[in-house]
Coordinates of C-alpha atoms (C1' of nucleotides) in Angstrom, one line a residue:
Chain A
M1 CA 104.2 99.0 134.3
Q2 CA 107.8 98.1 134.4
I3 CA 110.2 98.3 131.4
Q4 CA 112.1 95.1 130.9
R5 CA 115.1 94.5 128.8
P6 CA 115.8 92.9 126.5
S7 CA 113.4 93.3 123.5
S8 CA 113.9 96.7 122.1
L9 CA 112.9 99.6 124.3
V10 CA 111.2 101.2 121.3
D11 CA 108.9 98.1 121.0
Q12 CA 108.1 98.1 124.7
V13 CA 107.4 101.8 124.9
S14 CA 105.4 101.4 121.7
A15 CA 103.3 98.7 123.3
I16 CA 102.7 100.5 126.5
L17 CA 101.7 103.8 124.9
R18 CA 99.5 102.1 122.3
K19 CA 97.7 100.3 125.0
R20 CA 97.1 103.5 127.0
I21 CA 95.7 105.1 123.9
L22 CA 93.5 102.3 122.8
D23 CA 92.3 101.7 126.4
H24 CA 91.5 105.4 126.7
D25 CA 93.9 105.9 129.6
Y26 CA 94.7 108.8 127.4
Q27 CA 91.3 110.0 126.2
P28 CA 90.7 110.7 122.5
G29 CA 91.5 114.3 121.8
Q30 CA 93.4 114.6 125.0
R31 CA 97.0 115.8 125.2
L32 CA 99.7 113.3 126.1
P33 CA 102.3 114.0 128.8
S34 CA 105.2 115.8 127.2
E35 CA 108.0 113.8 125.6
S36 CA 110.4 114.6 128.4
E37 CA 107.9 113.5 131.1
L38 CA 107.2 110.2 129.3
A39 CA 111.0 109.7 129.0
K40 CA 111.4 110.3 132.6
E41 CA 108.5 108.1 133.7
L42 CA 109.5 105.2 131.5
K43 CA 113.2 105.7 132.2
V44 CA 114.3 106.0 128.6
S45 CA 115.8 108.8 126.6
R46 CA 113.6 111.4 124.9
T47 CA 114.9 110.1 121.6
T48 CA 113.4 106.7 122.2
V49 CA 110.0 108.3 123.1
R50 CA 110.2 110.4 120.0
T51 CA 110.8 107.4 117.8
V52 CA 107.6 105.8 119.1
L53 CA 105.6 109.0 118.8
T54 CA 106.9 109.6 115.3
K55 CA 105.7 106.1 114.3
F56 CA 102.3 106.8 115.9
A57 CA 102.0 110.1 114.1
N58 CA 102.7 108.4 110.8
E59 CA 100.1 105.8 111.5
G60 CA 97.7 108.6 112.4
L61 CA 97.2 107.4 116.0
V62 CA 98.3 110.8 117.4
F63 CA 99.2 114.2 116.0
R64 CA 101.6 116.7 117.2
K65 CA 101.7 120.5 117.4
Q66 CA 105.0 122.2 117.8
G67 CA 105.0 124.4 120.8
D68 CA 101.8 122.8 122.1
G69 CA 101.8 119.1 122.6
T70 CA 100.9 115.6 121.3
Y71 CA 97.2 114.7 121.1
V72 CA 95.4 111.4 120.7
N73 CA 93.5 111.2 117.4
K74 CA 89.8 110.9 118.0
Q75 CA 89.7 108.2 115.3
A76 CA 92.5 106.3 116.9
K77 CA 90.6 103.0 117.2
E78 CA 89.4 103.1 113.7
I79 CA 92.8 104.0 112.3
D80 CA 94.4 101.2 114.3
N81 CA 92.4 98.8 112.2
H82 CA 92.4 99.5 108.5
Y83 CA 93.4 97.4 105.6
G84 CA 97.2 97.3 105.6
S85 CA 97.6 97.5 109.4
S86 CA 98.0 93.7 109.4
W87 CA 98.5 90.9 107.0
D88 CA 95.7 89.0 108.5
F89 CA 92.2 89.0 107.3
S90 CA 91.0 87.5 110.5
K91 CA 92.3 90.4 112.5
L92 CA 90.7 92.8 110.1
I93 CA 87.4 91.1 110.6
E94 CA 87.8 91.0 114.4
G95 CA 88.8 94.7 114.5
N96 CA 85.6 95.5 112.7
G97 CA 83.7 94.0 115.5
Y98 CA 82.9 90.6 114.1
T99 CA 83.9 87.1 115.1
P100 CA 86.2 85.7 112.4
S101 CA 86.2 82.1 111.1
I102 CA 88.1 80.4 108.4
S103 CA 87.2 77.4 106.3
T104 CA 89.5 75.7 103.9
I105 CA 87.7 75.0 100.6
S106 CA 90.5 73.2 98.8
L107 CA 94.2 72.4 98.9
D108 CA 95.7 71.3 95.6
S109 CA 99.1 70.8 94.0
L110 CA 99.0 71.8 90.3
P111 CA 101.4 72.8 87.6
A112 CA 101.9 76.5 87.5
T113 CA 100.2 78.5 84.8
E114 CA 102.5 80.6 82.7
E115 CA 101.4 83.8 84.4
D116 CA 101.8 82.4 87.9
A117 CA 105.3 81.0 87.0
T118 CA 106.3 84.5 85.8
L119 CA 104.9 86.3 88.9
L120 CA 106.6 83.8 91.2
E121 CA 109.8 83.7 89.1
L122 CA 109.5 79.9 88.6
A123 CA 110.5 77.6 85.8
P124 CA 107.5 76.8 83.6
D125 CA 105.4 73.8 84.8
S126 CA 106.8 73.9 88.3
E127 CA 104.3 72.6 90.8
V128 CA 102.4 75.1 92.8
I129 CA 100.1 74.8 95.8
H130 CA 96.7 76.4 95.6
I131 CA 94.9 77.0 98.9
K132 CA 91.3 78.3 98.6
R133 CA 89.9 79.6 101.8
L134 CA 86.8 81.5 102.9
F135 CA 86.9 84.1 105.7
S136 CA 83.6 84.7 107.5
A137 CA 82.5 87.5 109.8
D138 CA 79.9 86.3 112.3
D139 CA 79.4 83.3 110.0
E140 CA 78.7 85.4 107.0
P141 CA 81.3 84.8 104.3
V142 CA 83.1 88.0 103.4
I143 CA 86.4 87.2 101.7
H144 CA 87.2 84.4 99.3
V145 CA 91.0 83.9 99.0
T146 CA 93.1 81.8 96.8
N147 CA 96.8 81.7 97.7
I148 CA 99.3 80.2 95.3
F149 CA 102.9 79.4 96.1
P150 CA 105.7 77.1 94.9
K151 CA 105.6 73.6 96.3
S152 CA 109.4 73.7 96.4
L153 CA 109.3 76.2 99.3
L154 CA 107.4 73.8 101.6
N155 CA 109.2 72.1 104.3
L156 CA 106.5 69.5 104.9
E157 CA 103.8 67.6 103.1
V158 CA 100.9 69.4 101.5
D159 CA 98.2 67.7 103.5
Q160 CA 99.9 68.8 106.7
I161 CA 99.2 72.4 106.1
D162 CA 96.9 74.1 108.6
G163 CA 94.4 76.1 106.7
N164 CA 93.6 78.2 109.7
L165 CA 96.9 80.0 109.8
P166 CA 97.3 83.5 108.6
I167 CA 99.5 84.0 105.6
Y168 CA 102.5 85.3 107.4
K169 CA 102.4 82.3 109.8
I170 CA 102.3 79.9 106.8
V171 CA 105.4 81.6 105.5
E172 CA 107.1 81.5 108.9
N173 CA 106.2 77.9 109.8
Y174 CA 106.3 76.1 106.5
F175 CA 108.8 78.1 104.5
N176 CA 111.1 79.2 107.3
Q177 CA 111.0 82.7 105.8
E178 CA 109.6 86.1 106.7
L179 CA 107.3 88.4 104.8
A180 CA 108.6 91.9 104.2
Y181 CA 105.9 93.6 102.1
V182 CA 102.9 93.2 99.8
V183 CA 102.0 94.8 96.6
S184 CA 98.2 94.8 96.1
D185 CA 96.5 95.6 92.9
I186 CA 92.8 96.5 93.6
Q187 CA 90.2 95.8 91.0
A188 CA 86.5 95.6 90.7
T189 CA 84.7 92.6 89.4
L190 CA 81.3 90.8 89.2
A191 CA 80.4 87.8 91.3
E192 CA 80.7 84.7 89.2
K193 CA 78.9 81.4 89.4
N194 CA 81.5 79.5 91.3
L195 CA 81.8 82.3 93.9
K196 CA 78.0 82.4 94.3
Q197 CA 78.1 79.3 96.4
T198 CA 80.8 80.7 98.7
L199 CA 80.1 84.4 99.1
F200 CA 76.4 83.9 98.7
R201 CA 76.1 86.7 96.2
E202 CA 73.9 86.6 93.2
E203 CA 75.7 86.6 89.9
G204 CA 76.6 90.1 88.7
F205 CA 77.0 91.6 92.1
P206 CA 80.0 93.9 92.3
L207 CA 82.9 92.7 94.4
L208 CA 86.4 93.9 95.1
K209 CA 89.2 91.8 93.7
L210 CA 92.6 92.0 95.3
I211 CA 95.6 90.7 93.5
E212 CA 98.4 90.5 96.0
T213 CA 102.1 89.6 95.7
F214 CA 103.9 88.9 99.0
Y215 CA 107.6 89.4 99.0
S216 CA 110.5 88.4 101.3
H217 CA 113.1 90.8 102.5
D218 CA 115.2 90.0 99.6
H219 CA 112.4 90.8 97.1
K220 CA 111.6 87.2 96.1
P221 CA 107.9 86.8 95.5
L222 CA 106.8 84.1 97.9
I223 CA 103.1 83.9 97.6
L224 CA 100.3 85.2 95.3
G225 CA 96.9 86.0 96.5
V226 CA 93.7 86.5 94.6
S227 CA 90.9 87.6 96.9
Y228 CA 87.2 88.4 96.3
Y229 CA 86.0 90.8 98.9
D230 CA 82.5 91.7 99.8
F231 CA 82.8 95.3 100.8
T232 CA 79.1 95.6 101.7
K233 CA 79.8 93.5 104.7
L234 CA 83.3 94.5 105.6
K235 CA 84.7 97.9 104.8
L236 CA 88.0 98.1 103.0
K237 CA 89.4 101.2 104.5
L238 CA 92.7 102.9 103.9
V239 CA 94.4 105.6 105.9
Q240 CA 97.1 107.6 104.3
S241 CA 99.0 110.4 106.0
W242 CA 100.8 113.2 104.4
K243 CA 104.5 112.6 103.8
K244 CA 106.7 115.1 102.2
Chain B
M1 CA 125.7 118.2 95.3
Q2 CA 125.9 120.7 98.2
I3 CA 123.9 120.6 101.3
Q4 CA 122.3 124.0 102.1
R5 CA 120.7 125.0 105.3
P6 CA 118.1 125.9 106.2
S7 CA 115.2 123.5 105.2
S8 CA 115.6 120.3 107.3
L9 CA 118.7 118.3 106.7
V10 CA 116.6 115.2 106.7
D11 CA 114.5 116.6 103.8
Q12 CA 117.5 117.5 101.8
V13 CA 119.3 114.2 102.4
S14 CA 116.0 112.5 101.6
A15 CA 115.7 114.3 98.3
I16 CA 119.3 113.6 97.3
L17 CA 119.2 109.9 98.0
R18 CA 115.7 109.4 96.5
K19 CA 117.0 111.0 93.3
R20 CA 120.1 108.8 93.2
I21 CA 117.9 105.8 93.7
L22 CA 115.3 106.7 91.1
D23 CA 117.9 107.9 88.6
H24 CA 119.7 104.6 89.1
D25 CA 122.9 106.2 90.3
Y26 CA 122.5 103.5 92.8
Q27 CA 121.4 100.5 90.7
P28 CA 118.3 98.4 91.6
G29 CA 119.5 95.6 93.8
Q30 CA 122.8 97.3 94.5
R31 CA 124.2 98.0 97.9
L32 CA 124.2 101.6 99.0
P33 CA 127.3 103.1 100.7
S34 CA 127.3 102.5 104.4
E35 CA 125.5 104.8 106.7
S36 CA 128.8 106.2 108.0
E37 CA 130.1 106.8 104.5
L38 CA 126.9 108.6 103.5
A39 CA 127.0 110.7 106.7
K40 CA 130.6 111.6 106.0
E41 CA 130.0 112.4 102.3
L42 CA 126.9 114.6 103.0
K43 CA 128.5 116.1 106.2
V44 CA 125.6 115.1 108.5
S45 CA 125.4 112.8 111.4
R46 CA 124.8 109.1 111.0
T47 CA 121.5 109.6 112.9
T48 CA 120.3 111.9 110.2
V49 CA 121.2 109.4 107.5
R50 CA 119.4 106.7 109.4
T51 CA 116.3 108.8 109.8
V52 CA 116.1 109.0 106.0
L53 CA 117.0 105.3 105.3
T54 CA 114.4 104.2 107.9
K55 CA 111.8 106.3 106.1
F56 CA 112.8 104.7 102.8
A57 CA 112.8 101.2 104.3
N58 CA 109.2 101.9 105.5
E59 CA 108.2 103.0 102.1
G60 CA 109.8 99.9 100.6
L61 CA 112.3 101.9 98.5
V62 CA 115.3 100.1 100.1
F63 CA 115.8 97.2 102.5
R64 CA 118.4 96.7 105.1
K65 CA 120.3 93.7 106.3
Q66 CA 122.0 93.9 109.6
G67 CA 125.6 93.1 109.4
D68 CA 125.5 93.4 105.6
G69 CA 124.2 96.6 104.1
T70 CA 121.4 98.6 102.7
Y71 CA 120.1 97.6 99.2
V72 CA 118.0 99.3 96.6
N73 CA 114.6 97.6 96.1
K74 CA 114.3 96.4 92.5
Q75 CA 110.8 97.6 92.5
A76 CA 111.8 101.0 93.6
K77 CA 110.3 102.9 90.8
E78 CA 107.0 101.1 91.0
I79 CA 106.8 101.5 94.8
D80 CA 107.6 105.2 94.6
N81 CA 104.4 105.6 92.7
H82 CA 101.4 103.8 94.2
Y83 CA 98.1 105.0 95.4
G84 CA 98.8 106.8 98.7
S85 CA 102.2 108.0 97.8
S86 CA 100.6 111.3 96.8
W87 CA 97.3 113.1 97.1
D88 CA 97.4 113.9 93.6
F89 CA 95.7 111.8 90.9
S90 CA 97.6 113.8 88.2
K91 CA 100.9 112.6 89.7
L92 CA 99.6 109.1 89.9
I93 CA 98.8 109.1 86.2
E94 CA 102.1 110.7 85.3
G95 CA 104.0 108.1 87.4
N96 CA 102.2 105.4 85.5
G97 CA 103.8 106.8 82.3
Y98 CA 100.8 108.7 80.9
T99 CA 100.3 112.4 80.3
P100 CA 97.7 113.6 82.7
S101 CA 95.0 116.2 82.0
I102 CA 92.1 117.5 84.0
S103 CA 88.8 118.9 82.8
T104 CA 86.3 120.5 85.1
I105 CA 82.8 119.2 84.5
S106 CA 80.9 121.4 86.9
L107 CA 81.2 123.7 89.8
D108 CA 78.1 124.2 91.9
S109 CA 77.0 125.6 95.2
L110 CA 74.2 123.5 96.8
P111 CA 72.6 122.9 100.1
A112 CA 74.3 119.9 101.9
T113 CA 72.5 116.6 102.0
E114 CA 72.0 115.2 105.5
E115 CA 74.8 112.7 105.0
D116 CA 77.3 115.2 103.7
A117 CA 76.5 117.6 106.5
T118 CA 77.1 114.8 109.0
L119 CA 80.4 113.7 107.4
L120 CA 81.6 117.3 107.2
E121 CA 80.3 118.2 110.7
L122 CA 78.1 121.0 109.4
A123 CA 74.8 122.4 110.3
P124 CA 72.0 121.0 108.2
D125 CA 71.3 122.9 105.0
S126 CA 74.7 124.6 105.0
E127 CA 75.9 125.5 101.5
V128 CA 78.5 123.1 100.1
I129 CA 80.5 123.4 96.9
H130 CA 80.5 120.5 94.4
I131 CA 83.4 120.2 92.0
K132 CA 83.1 117.5 89.4
R133 CA 86.3 116.8 87.5
L134 CA 87.6 114.3 85.1
F135 CA 91.2 113.1 85.1
S136 CA 92.5 111.6 81.9
A137 CA 95.6 109.6 81.0
D138 CA 96.8 110.3 77.4
D139 CA 93.4 111.8 76.8
E140 CA 91.6 108.7 77.9
P141 CA 89.4 109.4 80.9
V142 CA 90.3 107.3 83.9
I143 CA 89.0 108.9 87.1
H144 CA 85.8 110.8 87.6
V145 CA 86.0 112.8 90.9
T146 CA 83.4 114.7 92.8
N147 CA 84.7 116.8 95.7
I148 CA 82.4 118.3 98.2
F149 CA 83.4 121.0 100.8
P150 CA 81.7 123.7 102.9
K151 CA 81.3 127.0 101.1
S152 CA 82.2 128.7 104.4
L153 CA 85.8 127.5 104.2
L154 CA 86.4 129.4 101.0
N155 CA 88.3 132.6 101.1
L156 CA 87.2 133.7 97.6
E157 CA 84.3 133.4 95.2
V158 CA 83.2 130.1 93.8
D159 CA 83.8 131.0 90.2
Q160 CA 87.4 131.9 90.9
I161 CA 88.3 128.3 91.8
D162 CA 91.0 126.9 89.5
G163 CA 89.8 123.4 88.6
N164 CA 93.2 122.2 87.6
L165 CA 94.6 122.4 91.1
P166 CA 95.2 119.2 93.0
I167 CA 93.1 118.8 96.1
Y168 CA 95.8 119.7 98.6
K169 CA 96.5 122.9 96.7
I170 CA 92.9 123.8 96.8
V171 CA 93.0 123.4 100.6
E172 CA 96.2 125.4 100.9
N173 CA 95.2 128.2 98.5
Y174 CA 91.5 128.7 99.1
F175 CA 91.1 127.4 102.7
N176 CA 94.5 128.6 104.2
Q177 CA 94.7 125.1 105.7
E178 CA 96.8 122.0 105.3
L179 CA 95.7 118.4 104.7
A180 CA 96.9 115.9 107.3
Y181 CA 95.4 112.6 106.3
V182 CA 92.8 110.8 104.3
V183 CA 90.5 107.9 105.1
S184 CA 89.5 106.1 102.0
D185 CA 86.7 103.5 101.7
I186 CA 87.2 101.4 98.7
Q187 CA 84.1 99.9 97.0
A188 CA 83.2 98.3 93.7
T189 CA 80.3 99.5 91.6
L190 CA 78.9 99.4 88.1
A191 CA 79.2 102.2 85.6
E192 CA 75.9 104.2 85.5
K193 CA 74.4 106.1 82.7
N194 CA 75.7 109.5 83.7
L195 CA 79.2 108.2 84.0
K196 CA 79.1 106.6 80.6
Q197 CA 79.6 109.9 78.9
T198 CA 82.6 110.8 81.0
L199 CA 84.4 107.5 81.5
F200 CA 83.3 106.1 78.2
R201 CA 82.3 102.9 79.7
E202 CA 79.2 100.9 78.8
E203 CA 76.6 100.6 81.5
G204 CA 77.2 97.8 83.9
F205 CA 81.0 97.8 83.6
P206 CA 82.7 97.3 87.0
L207 CA 84.5 100.3 88.4
L208 CA 86.2 101.1 91.6
K209 CA 84.5 103.6 93.8
L210 CA 86.6 105.6 96.3
I211 CA 84.9 107.4 99.1
E212 CA 87.5 109.7 100.7
T213 CA 87.4 112.0 103.7
F214 CA 90.3 114.5 103.9
Y215 CA 91.2 115.7 107.4
S216 CA 93.2 118.6 108.7
H217 CA 95.8 118.2 111.5
D218 CA 93.2 118.9 114.1
H219 CA 90.9 116.2 112.7
K220 CA 88.3 118.4 111.1
P221 CA 87.0 116.9 108.0
L222 CA 87.6 119.4 105.2
I223 CA 86.7 117.7 102.0
L224 CA 84.8 114.7 100.8
G225 CA 85.6 112.9 97.6
V226 CA 83.7 110.4 95.6
S227 CA 85.7 109.0 92.8
Y228 CA 85.0 106.5 90.0
Y229 CA 88.2 104.8 88.9
D230 CA 88.7 102.8 85.8
F231 CA 91.2 100.2 87.0
T232 CA 91.6 98.7 83.5
K233 CA 93.4 101.8 82.4
L234 CA 95.1 102.8 85.5
K235 CA 96.2 100.4 88.2
L236 CA 95.3 101.1 91.8
K237 CA 98.3 99.7 93.6
L238 CA 99.0 99.6 97.2
V239 CA 102.2 98.8 98.9
Q240 CA 102.3 97.7 102.5
S241 CA 105.3 96.9 104.5
W242 CA 105.5 94.8 107.6
K243 CA 105.4 96.8 110.9
K244 CA 105.5 95.2 114.3
Chain C
dT1 C1' 108.6 133.7 129.3
dA2 C1' 108.2 128.9 130.1
dG3 C1' 107.3 124.7 128.0
dT4 C1' 106.5 122.0 124.0
dG5 C1' 107.8 119.6 120.0
dG6 C1' 111.5 119.7 115.9
dT7 C1' 116.2 119.1 114.5
dC8 C1' 120.7 117.5 114.9
dT9 C1' 125.0 115.9 116.9
dA10 C1' 128.7 112.6 118.7
dG11 C1' 129.4 108.7 120.4
dA12 C1' 128.7 104.2 122.9
dC13 C1' 127.7 99.5 122.6
dC14 C1' 125.4 95.5 120.5
dA15 C1' 124.1 91.8 117.0
dC16 C1' 125.0 90.1 112.9
dC17 C1' 127.3 89.0 108.3
dC18 C1' 131.2 88.1 105.6
dT19 C1' 135.7 86.3 104.6
Chain D
dG1 C1' 138.2 90.5 112.9
dG2 C1' 136.4 94.2 110.5
dG3 C1' 132.5 96.3 108.8
dT4 C1' 127.5 96.9 108.7
dG5 C1' 123.1 98.0 110.5
dG6 C1' 120.3 98.2 115.2
dT7 C1' 119.7 100.5 119.6
dC8 C1' 120.1 103.9 122.8
dT9 C1' 121.9 107.9 125.3
dA10 C1' 122.6 112.9 126.8
dG11 C1' 122.5 117.0 125.5
dA12 C1' 122.4 121.2 122.5
dC13 C1' 119.8 124.5 120.1
dC14 C1' 115.8 126.1 117.4
dA15 C1' 110.7 127.2 116.3
dC16 C1' 106.5 127.6 117.9
dT17 C1' 102.5 128.1 121.1
dA18 C1' 100.1 129.4 125.1
dC19 C1' 99.7 132.4 128.9

DNA sequence: TAGTGGTCTAGACCACCCT
DNA sequence: GGGTGGTCTAGACCACTAC
């Protein structure tokens, strides 16, 4: 594998090493070559290698022992695919070993409710777009998502929206903006009648409810998301590592 | 403020800048001094300052604009205190503006169930300790936690365990080990009878259920946790930032 | 003692934003 | 053009672990 510039060395080294780990070129539990060796092999500085390994260690992909070495986490594959490792429910489903599919339930332009206007920092009665979609794993519905965003951000007509795009692509393509972070509020709820048809759950069955606000780099709320998540079919897993 | 060695420069700079941000010495939305200025003021290299700011940017505490500057996130306070920012339910409660308290419900030594033995990588029928505790916010119970761990790890008698200690302290003090990361599985459930007395919720009320496995640096599972979380009283918030 | 990761520096050069 | 963050280097020294 040859390093090519441009496109950040860190990103390239990152991609190469991540691939080696996930492909088991470096076996789970095995010790990686030392930082200096990797630097030499990839023809970058040790600092660059360290930047990547530090990132991996934060993600939990590897762990390091001073005076000993850097080891591949046995749970590497699992950790590479938890909630929060991507914006994209499709990827989450895929990473859990299922075939994802998306169907668009509805696409409407409505006046914003007071609450939505507040959350999106809009003038009252601004028009907002509602997209309701259903994510399925192996054709079993697992997540019902409603996304809400100001019509004013759109750079095309509502009916031209491609409902199969992941949320960050919608922002990139139709808003000409970029997502920076999400704040998710996680709640529990009971399946309601209107969800019954879509998630195929009897009324009263417990579901997870995720209330998400997606922000741009300059902290403008761009999109709201309200999702109903069937955790019995798809695990909602978090990985947290210790930070001082 | 004077920098003192030893104890990593990065940690010290981290603490100083975090304090300034949370104390609003740097106002929300305001631009920080440039990296070079901070380096000069704190008498460290720009690299050290960058390490800290990169960490902050990952946490979402600040955001950076190339060619412009580094800005304090307006949601800094909120972001500094989400689920996953600490191991410690008490701190989570405190950060949400309540006074936390813990009561120990029970402390038992039992033979491990098959499932627990598997999860903890133990021989069947090993003895495990169960600690049931209740975390309250302003005297309202909000989280009911059962922690399970092998008796063999304990370096003292069961009845000497201090039930007020946070989980990572228990590991440090009684196991002579250190927690590295947690995998949490988030589910929804309905309040059951035995929880009614503790969380003061009528039967059938939806609660969050967190199933956590705490690992050491060498990936040994040390402790299991099963928690029932009343999200109506205490928000379970996650913050995720974009990573390539 | 040799080799590993952990910390830190000083400085180069680039890409980008503002005025 | 001047200042900011983004990237990258080469190298020093320390702390720790294994042998």
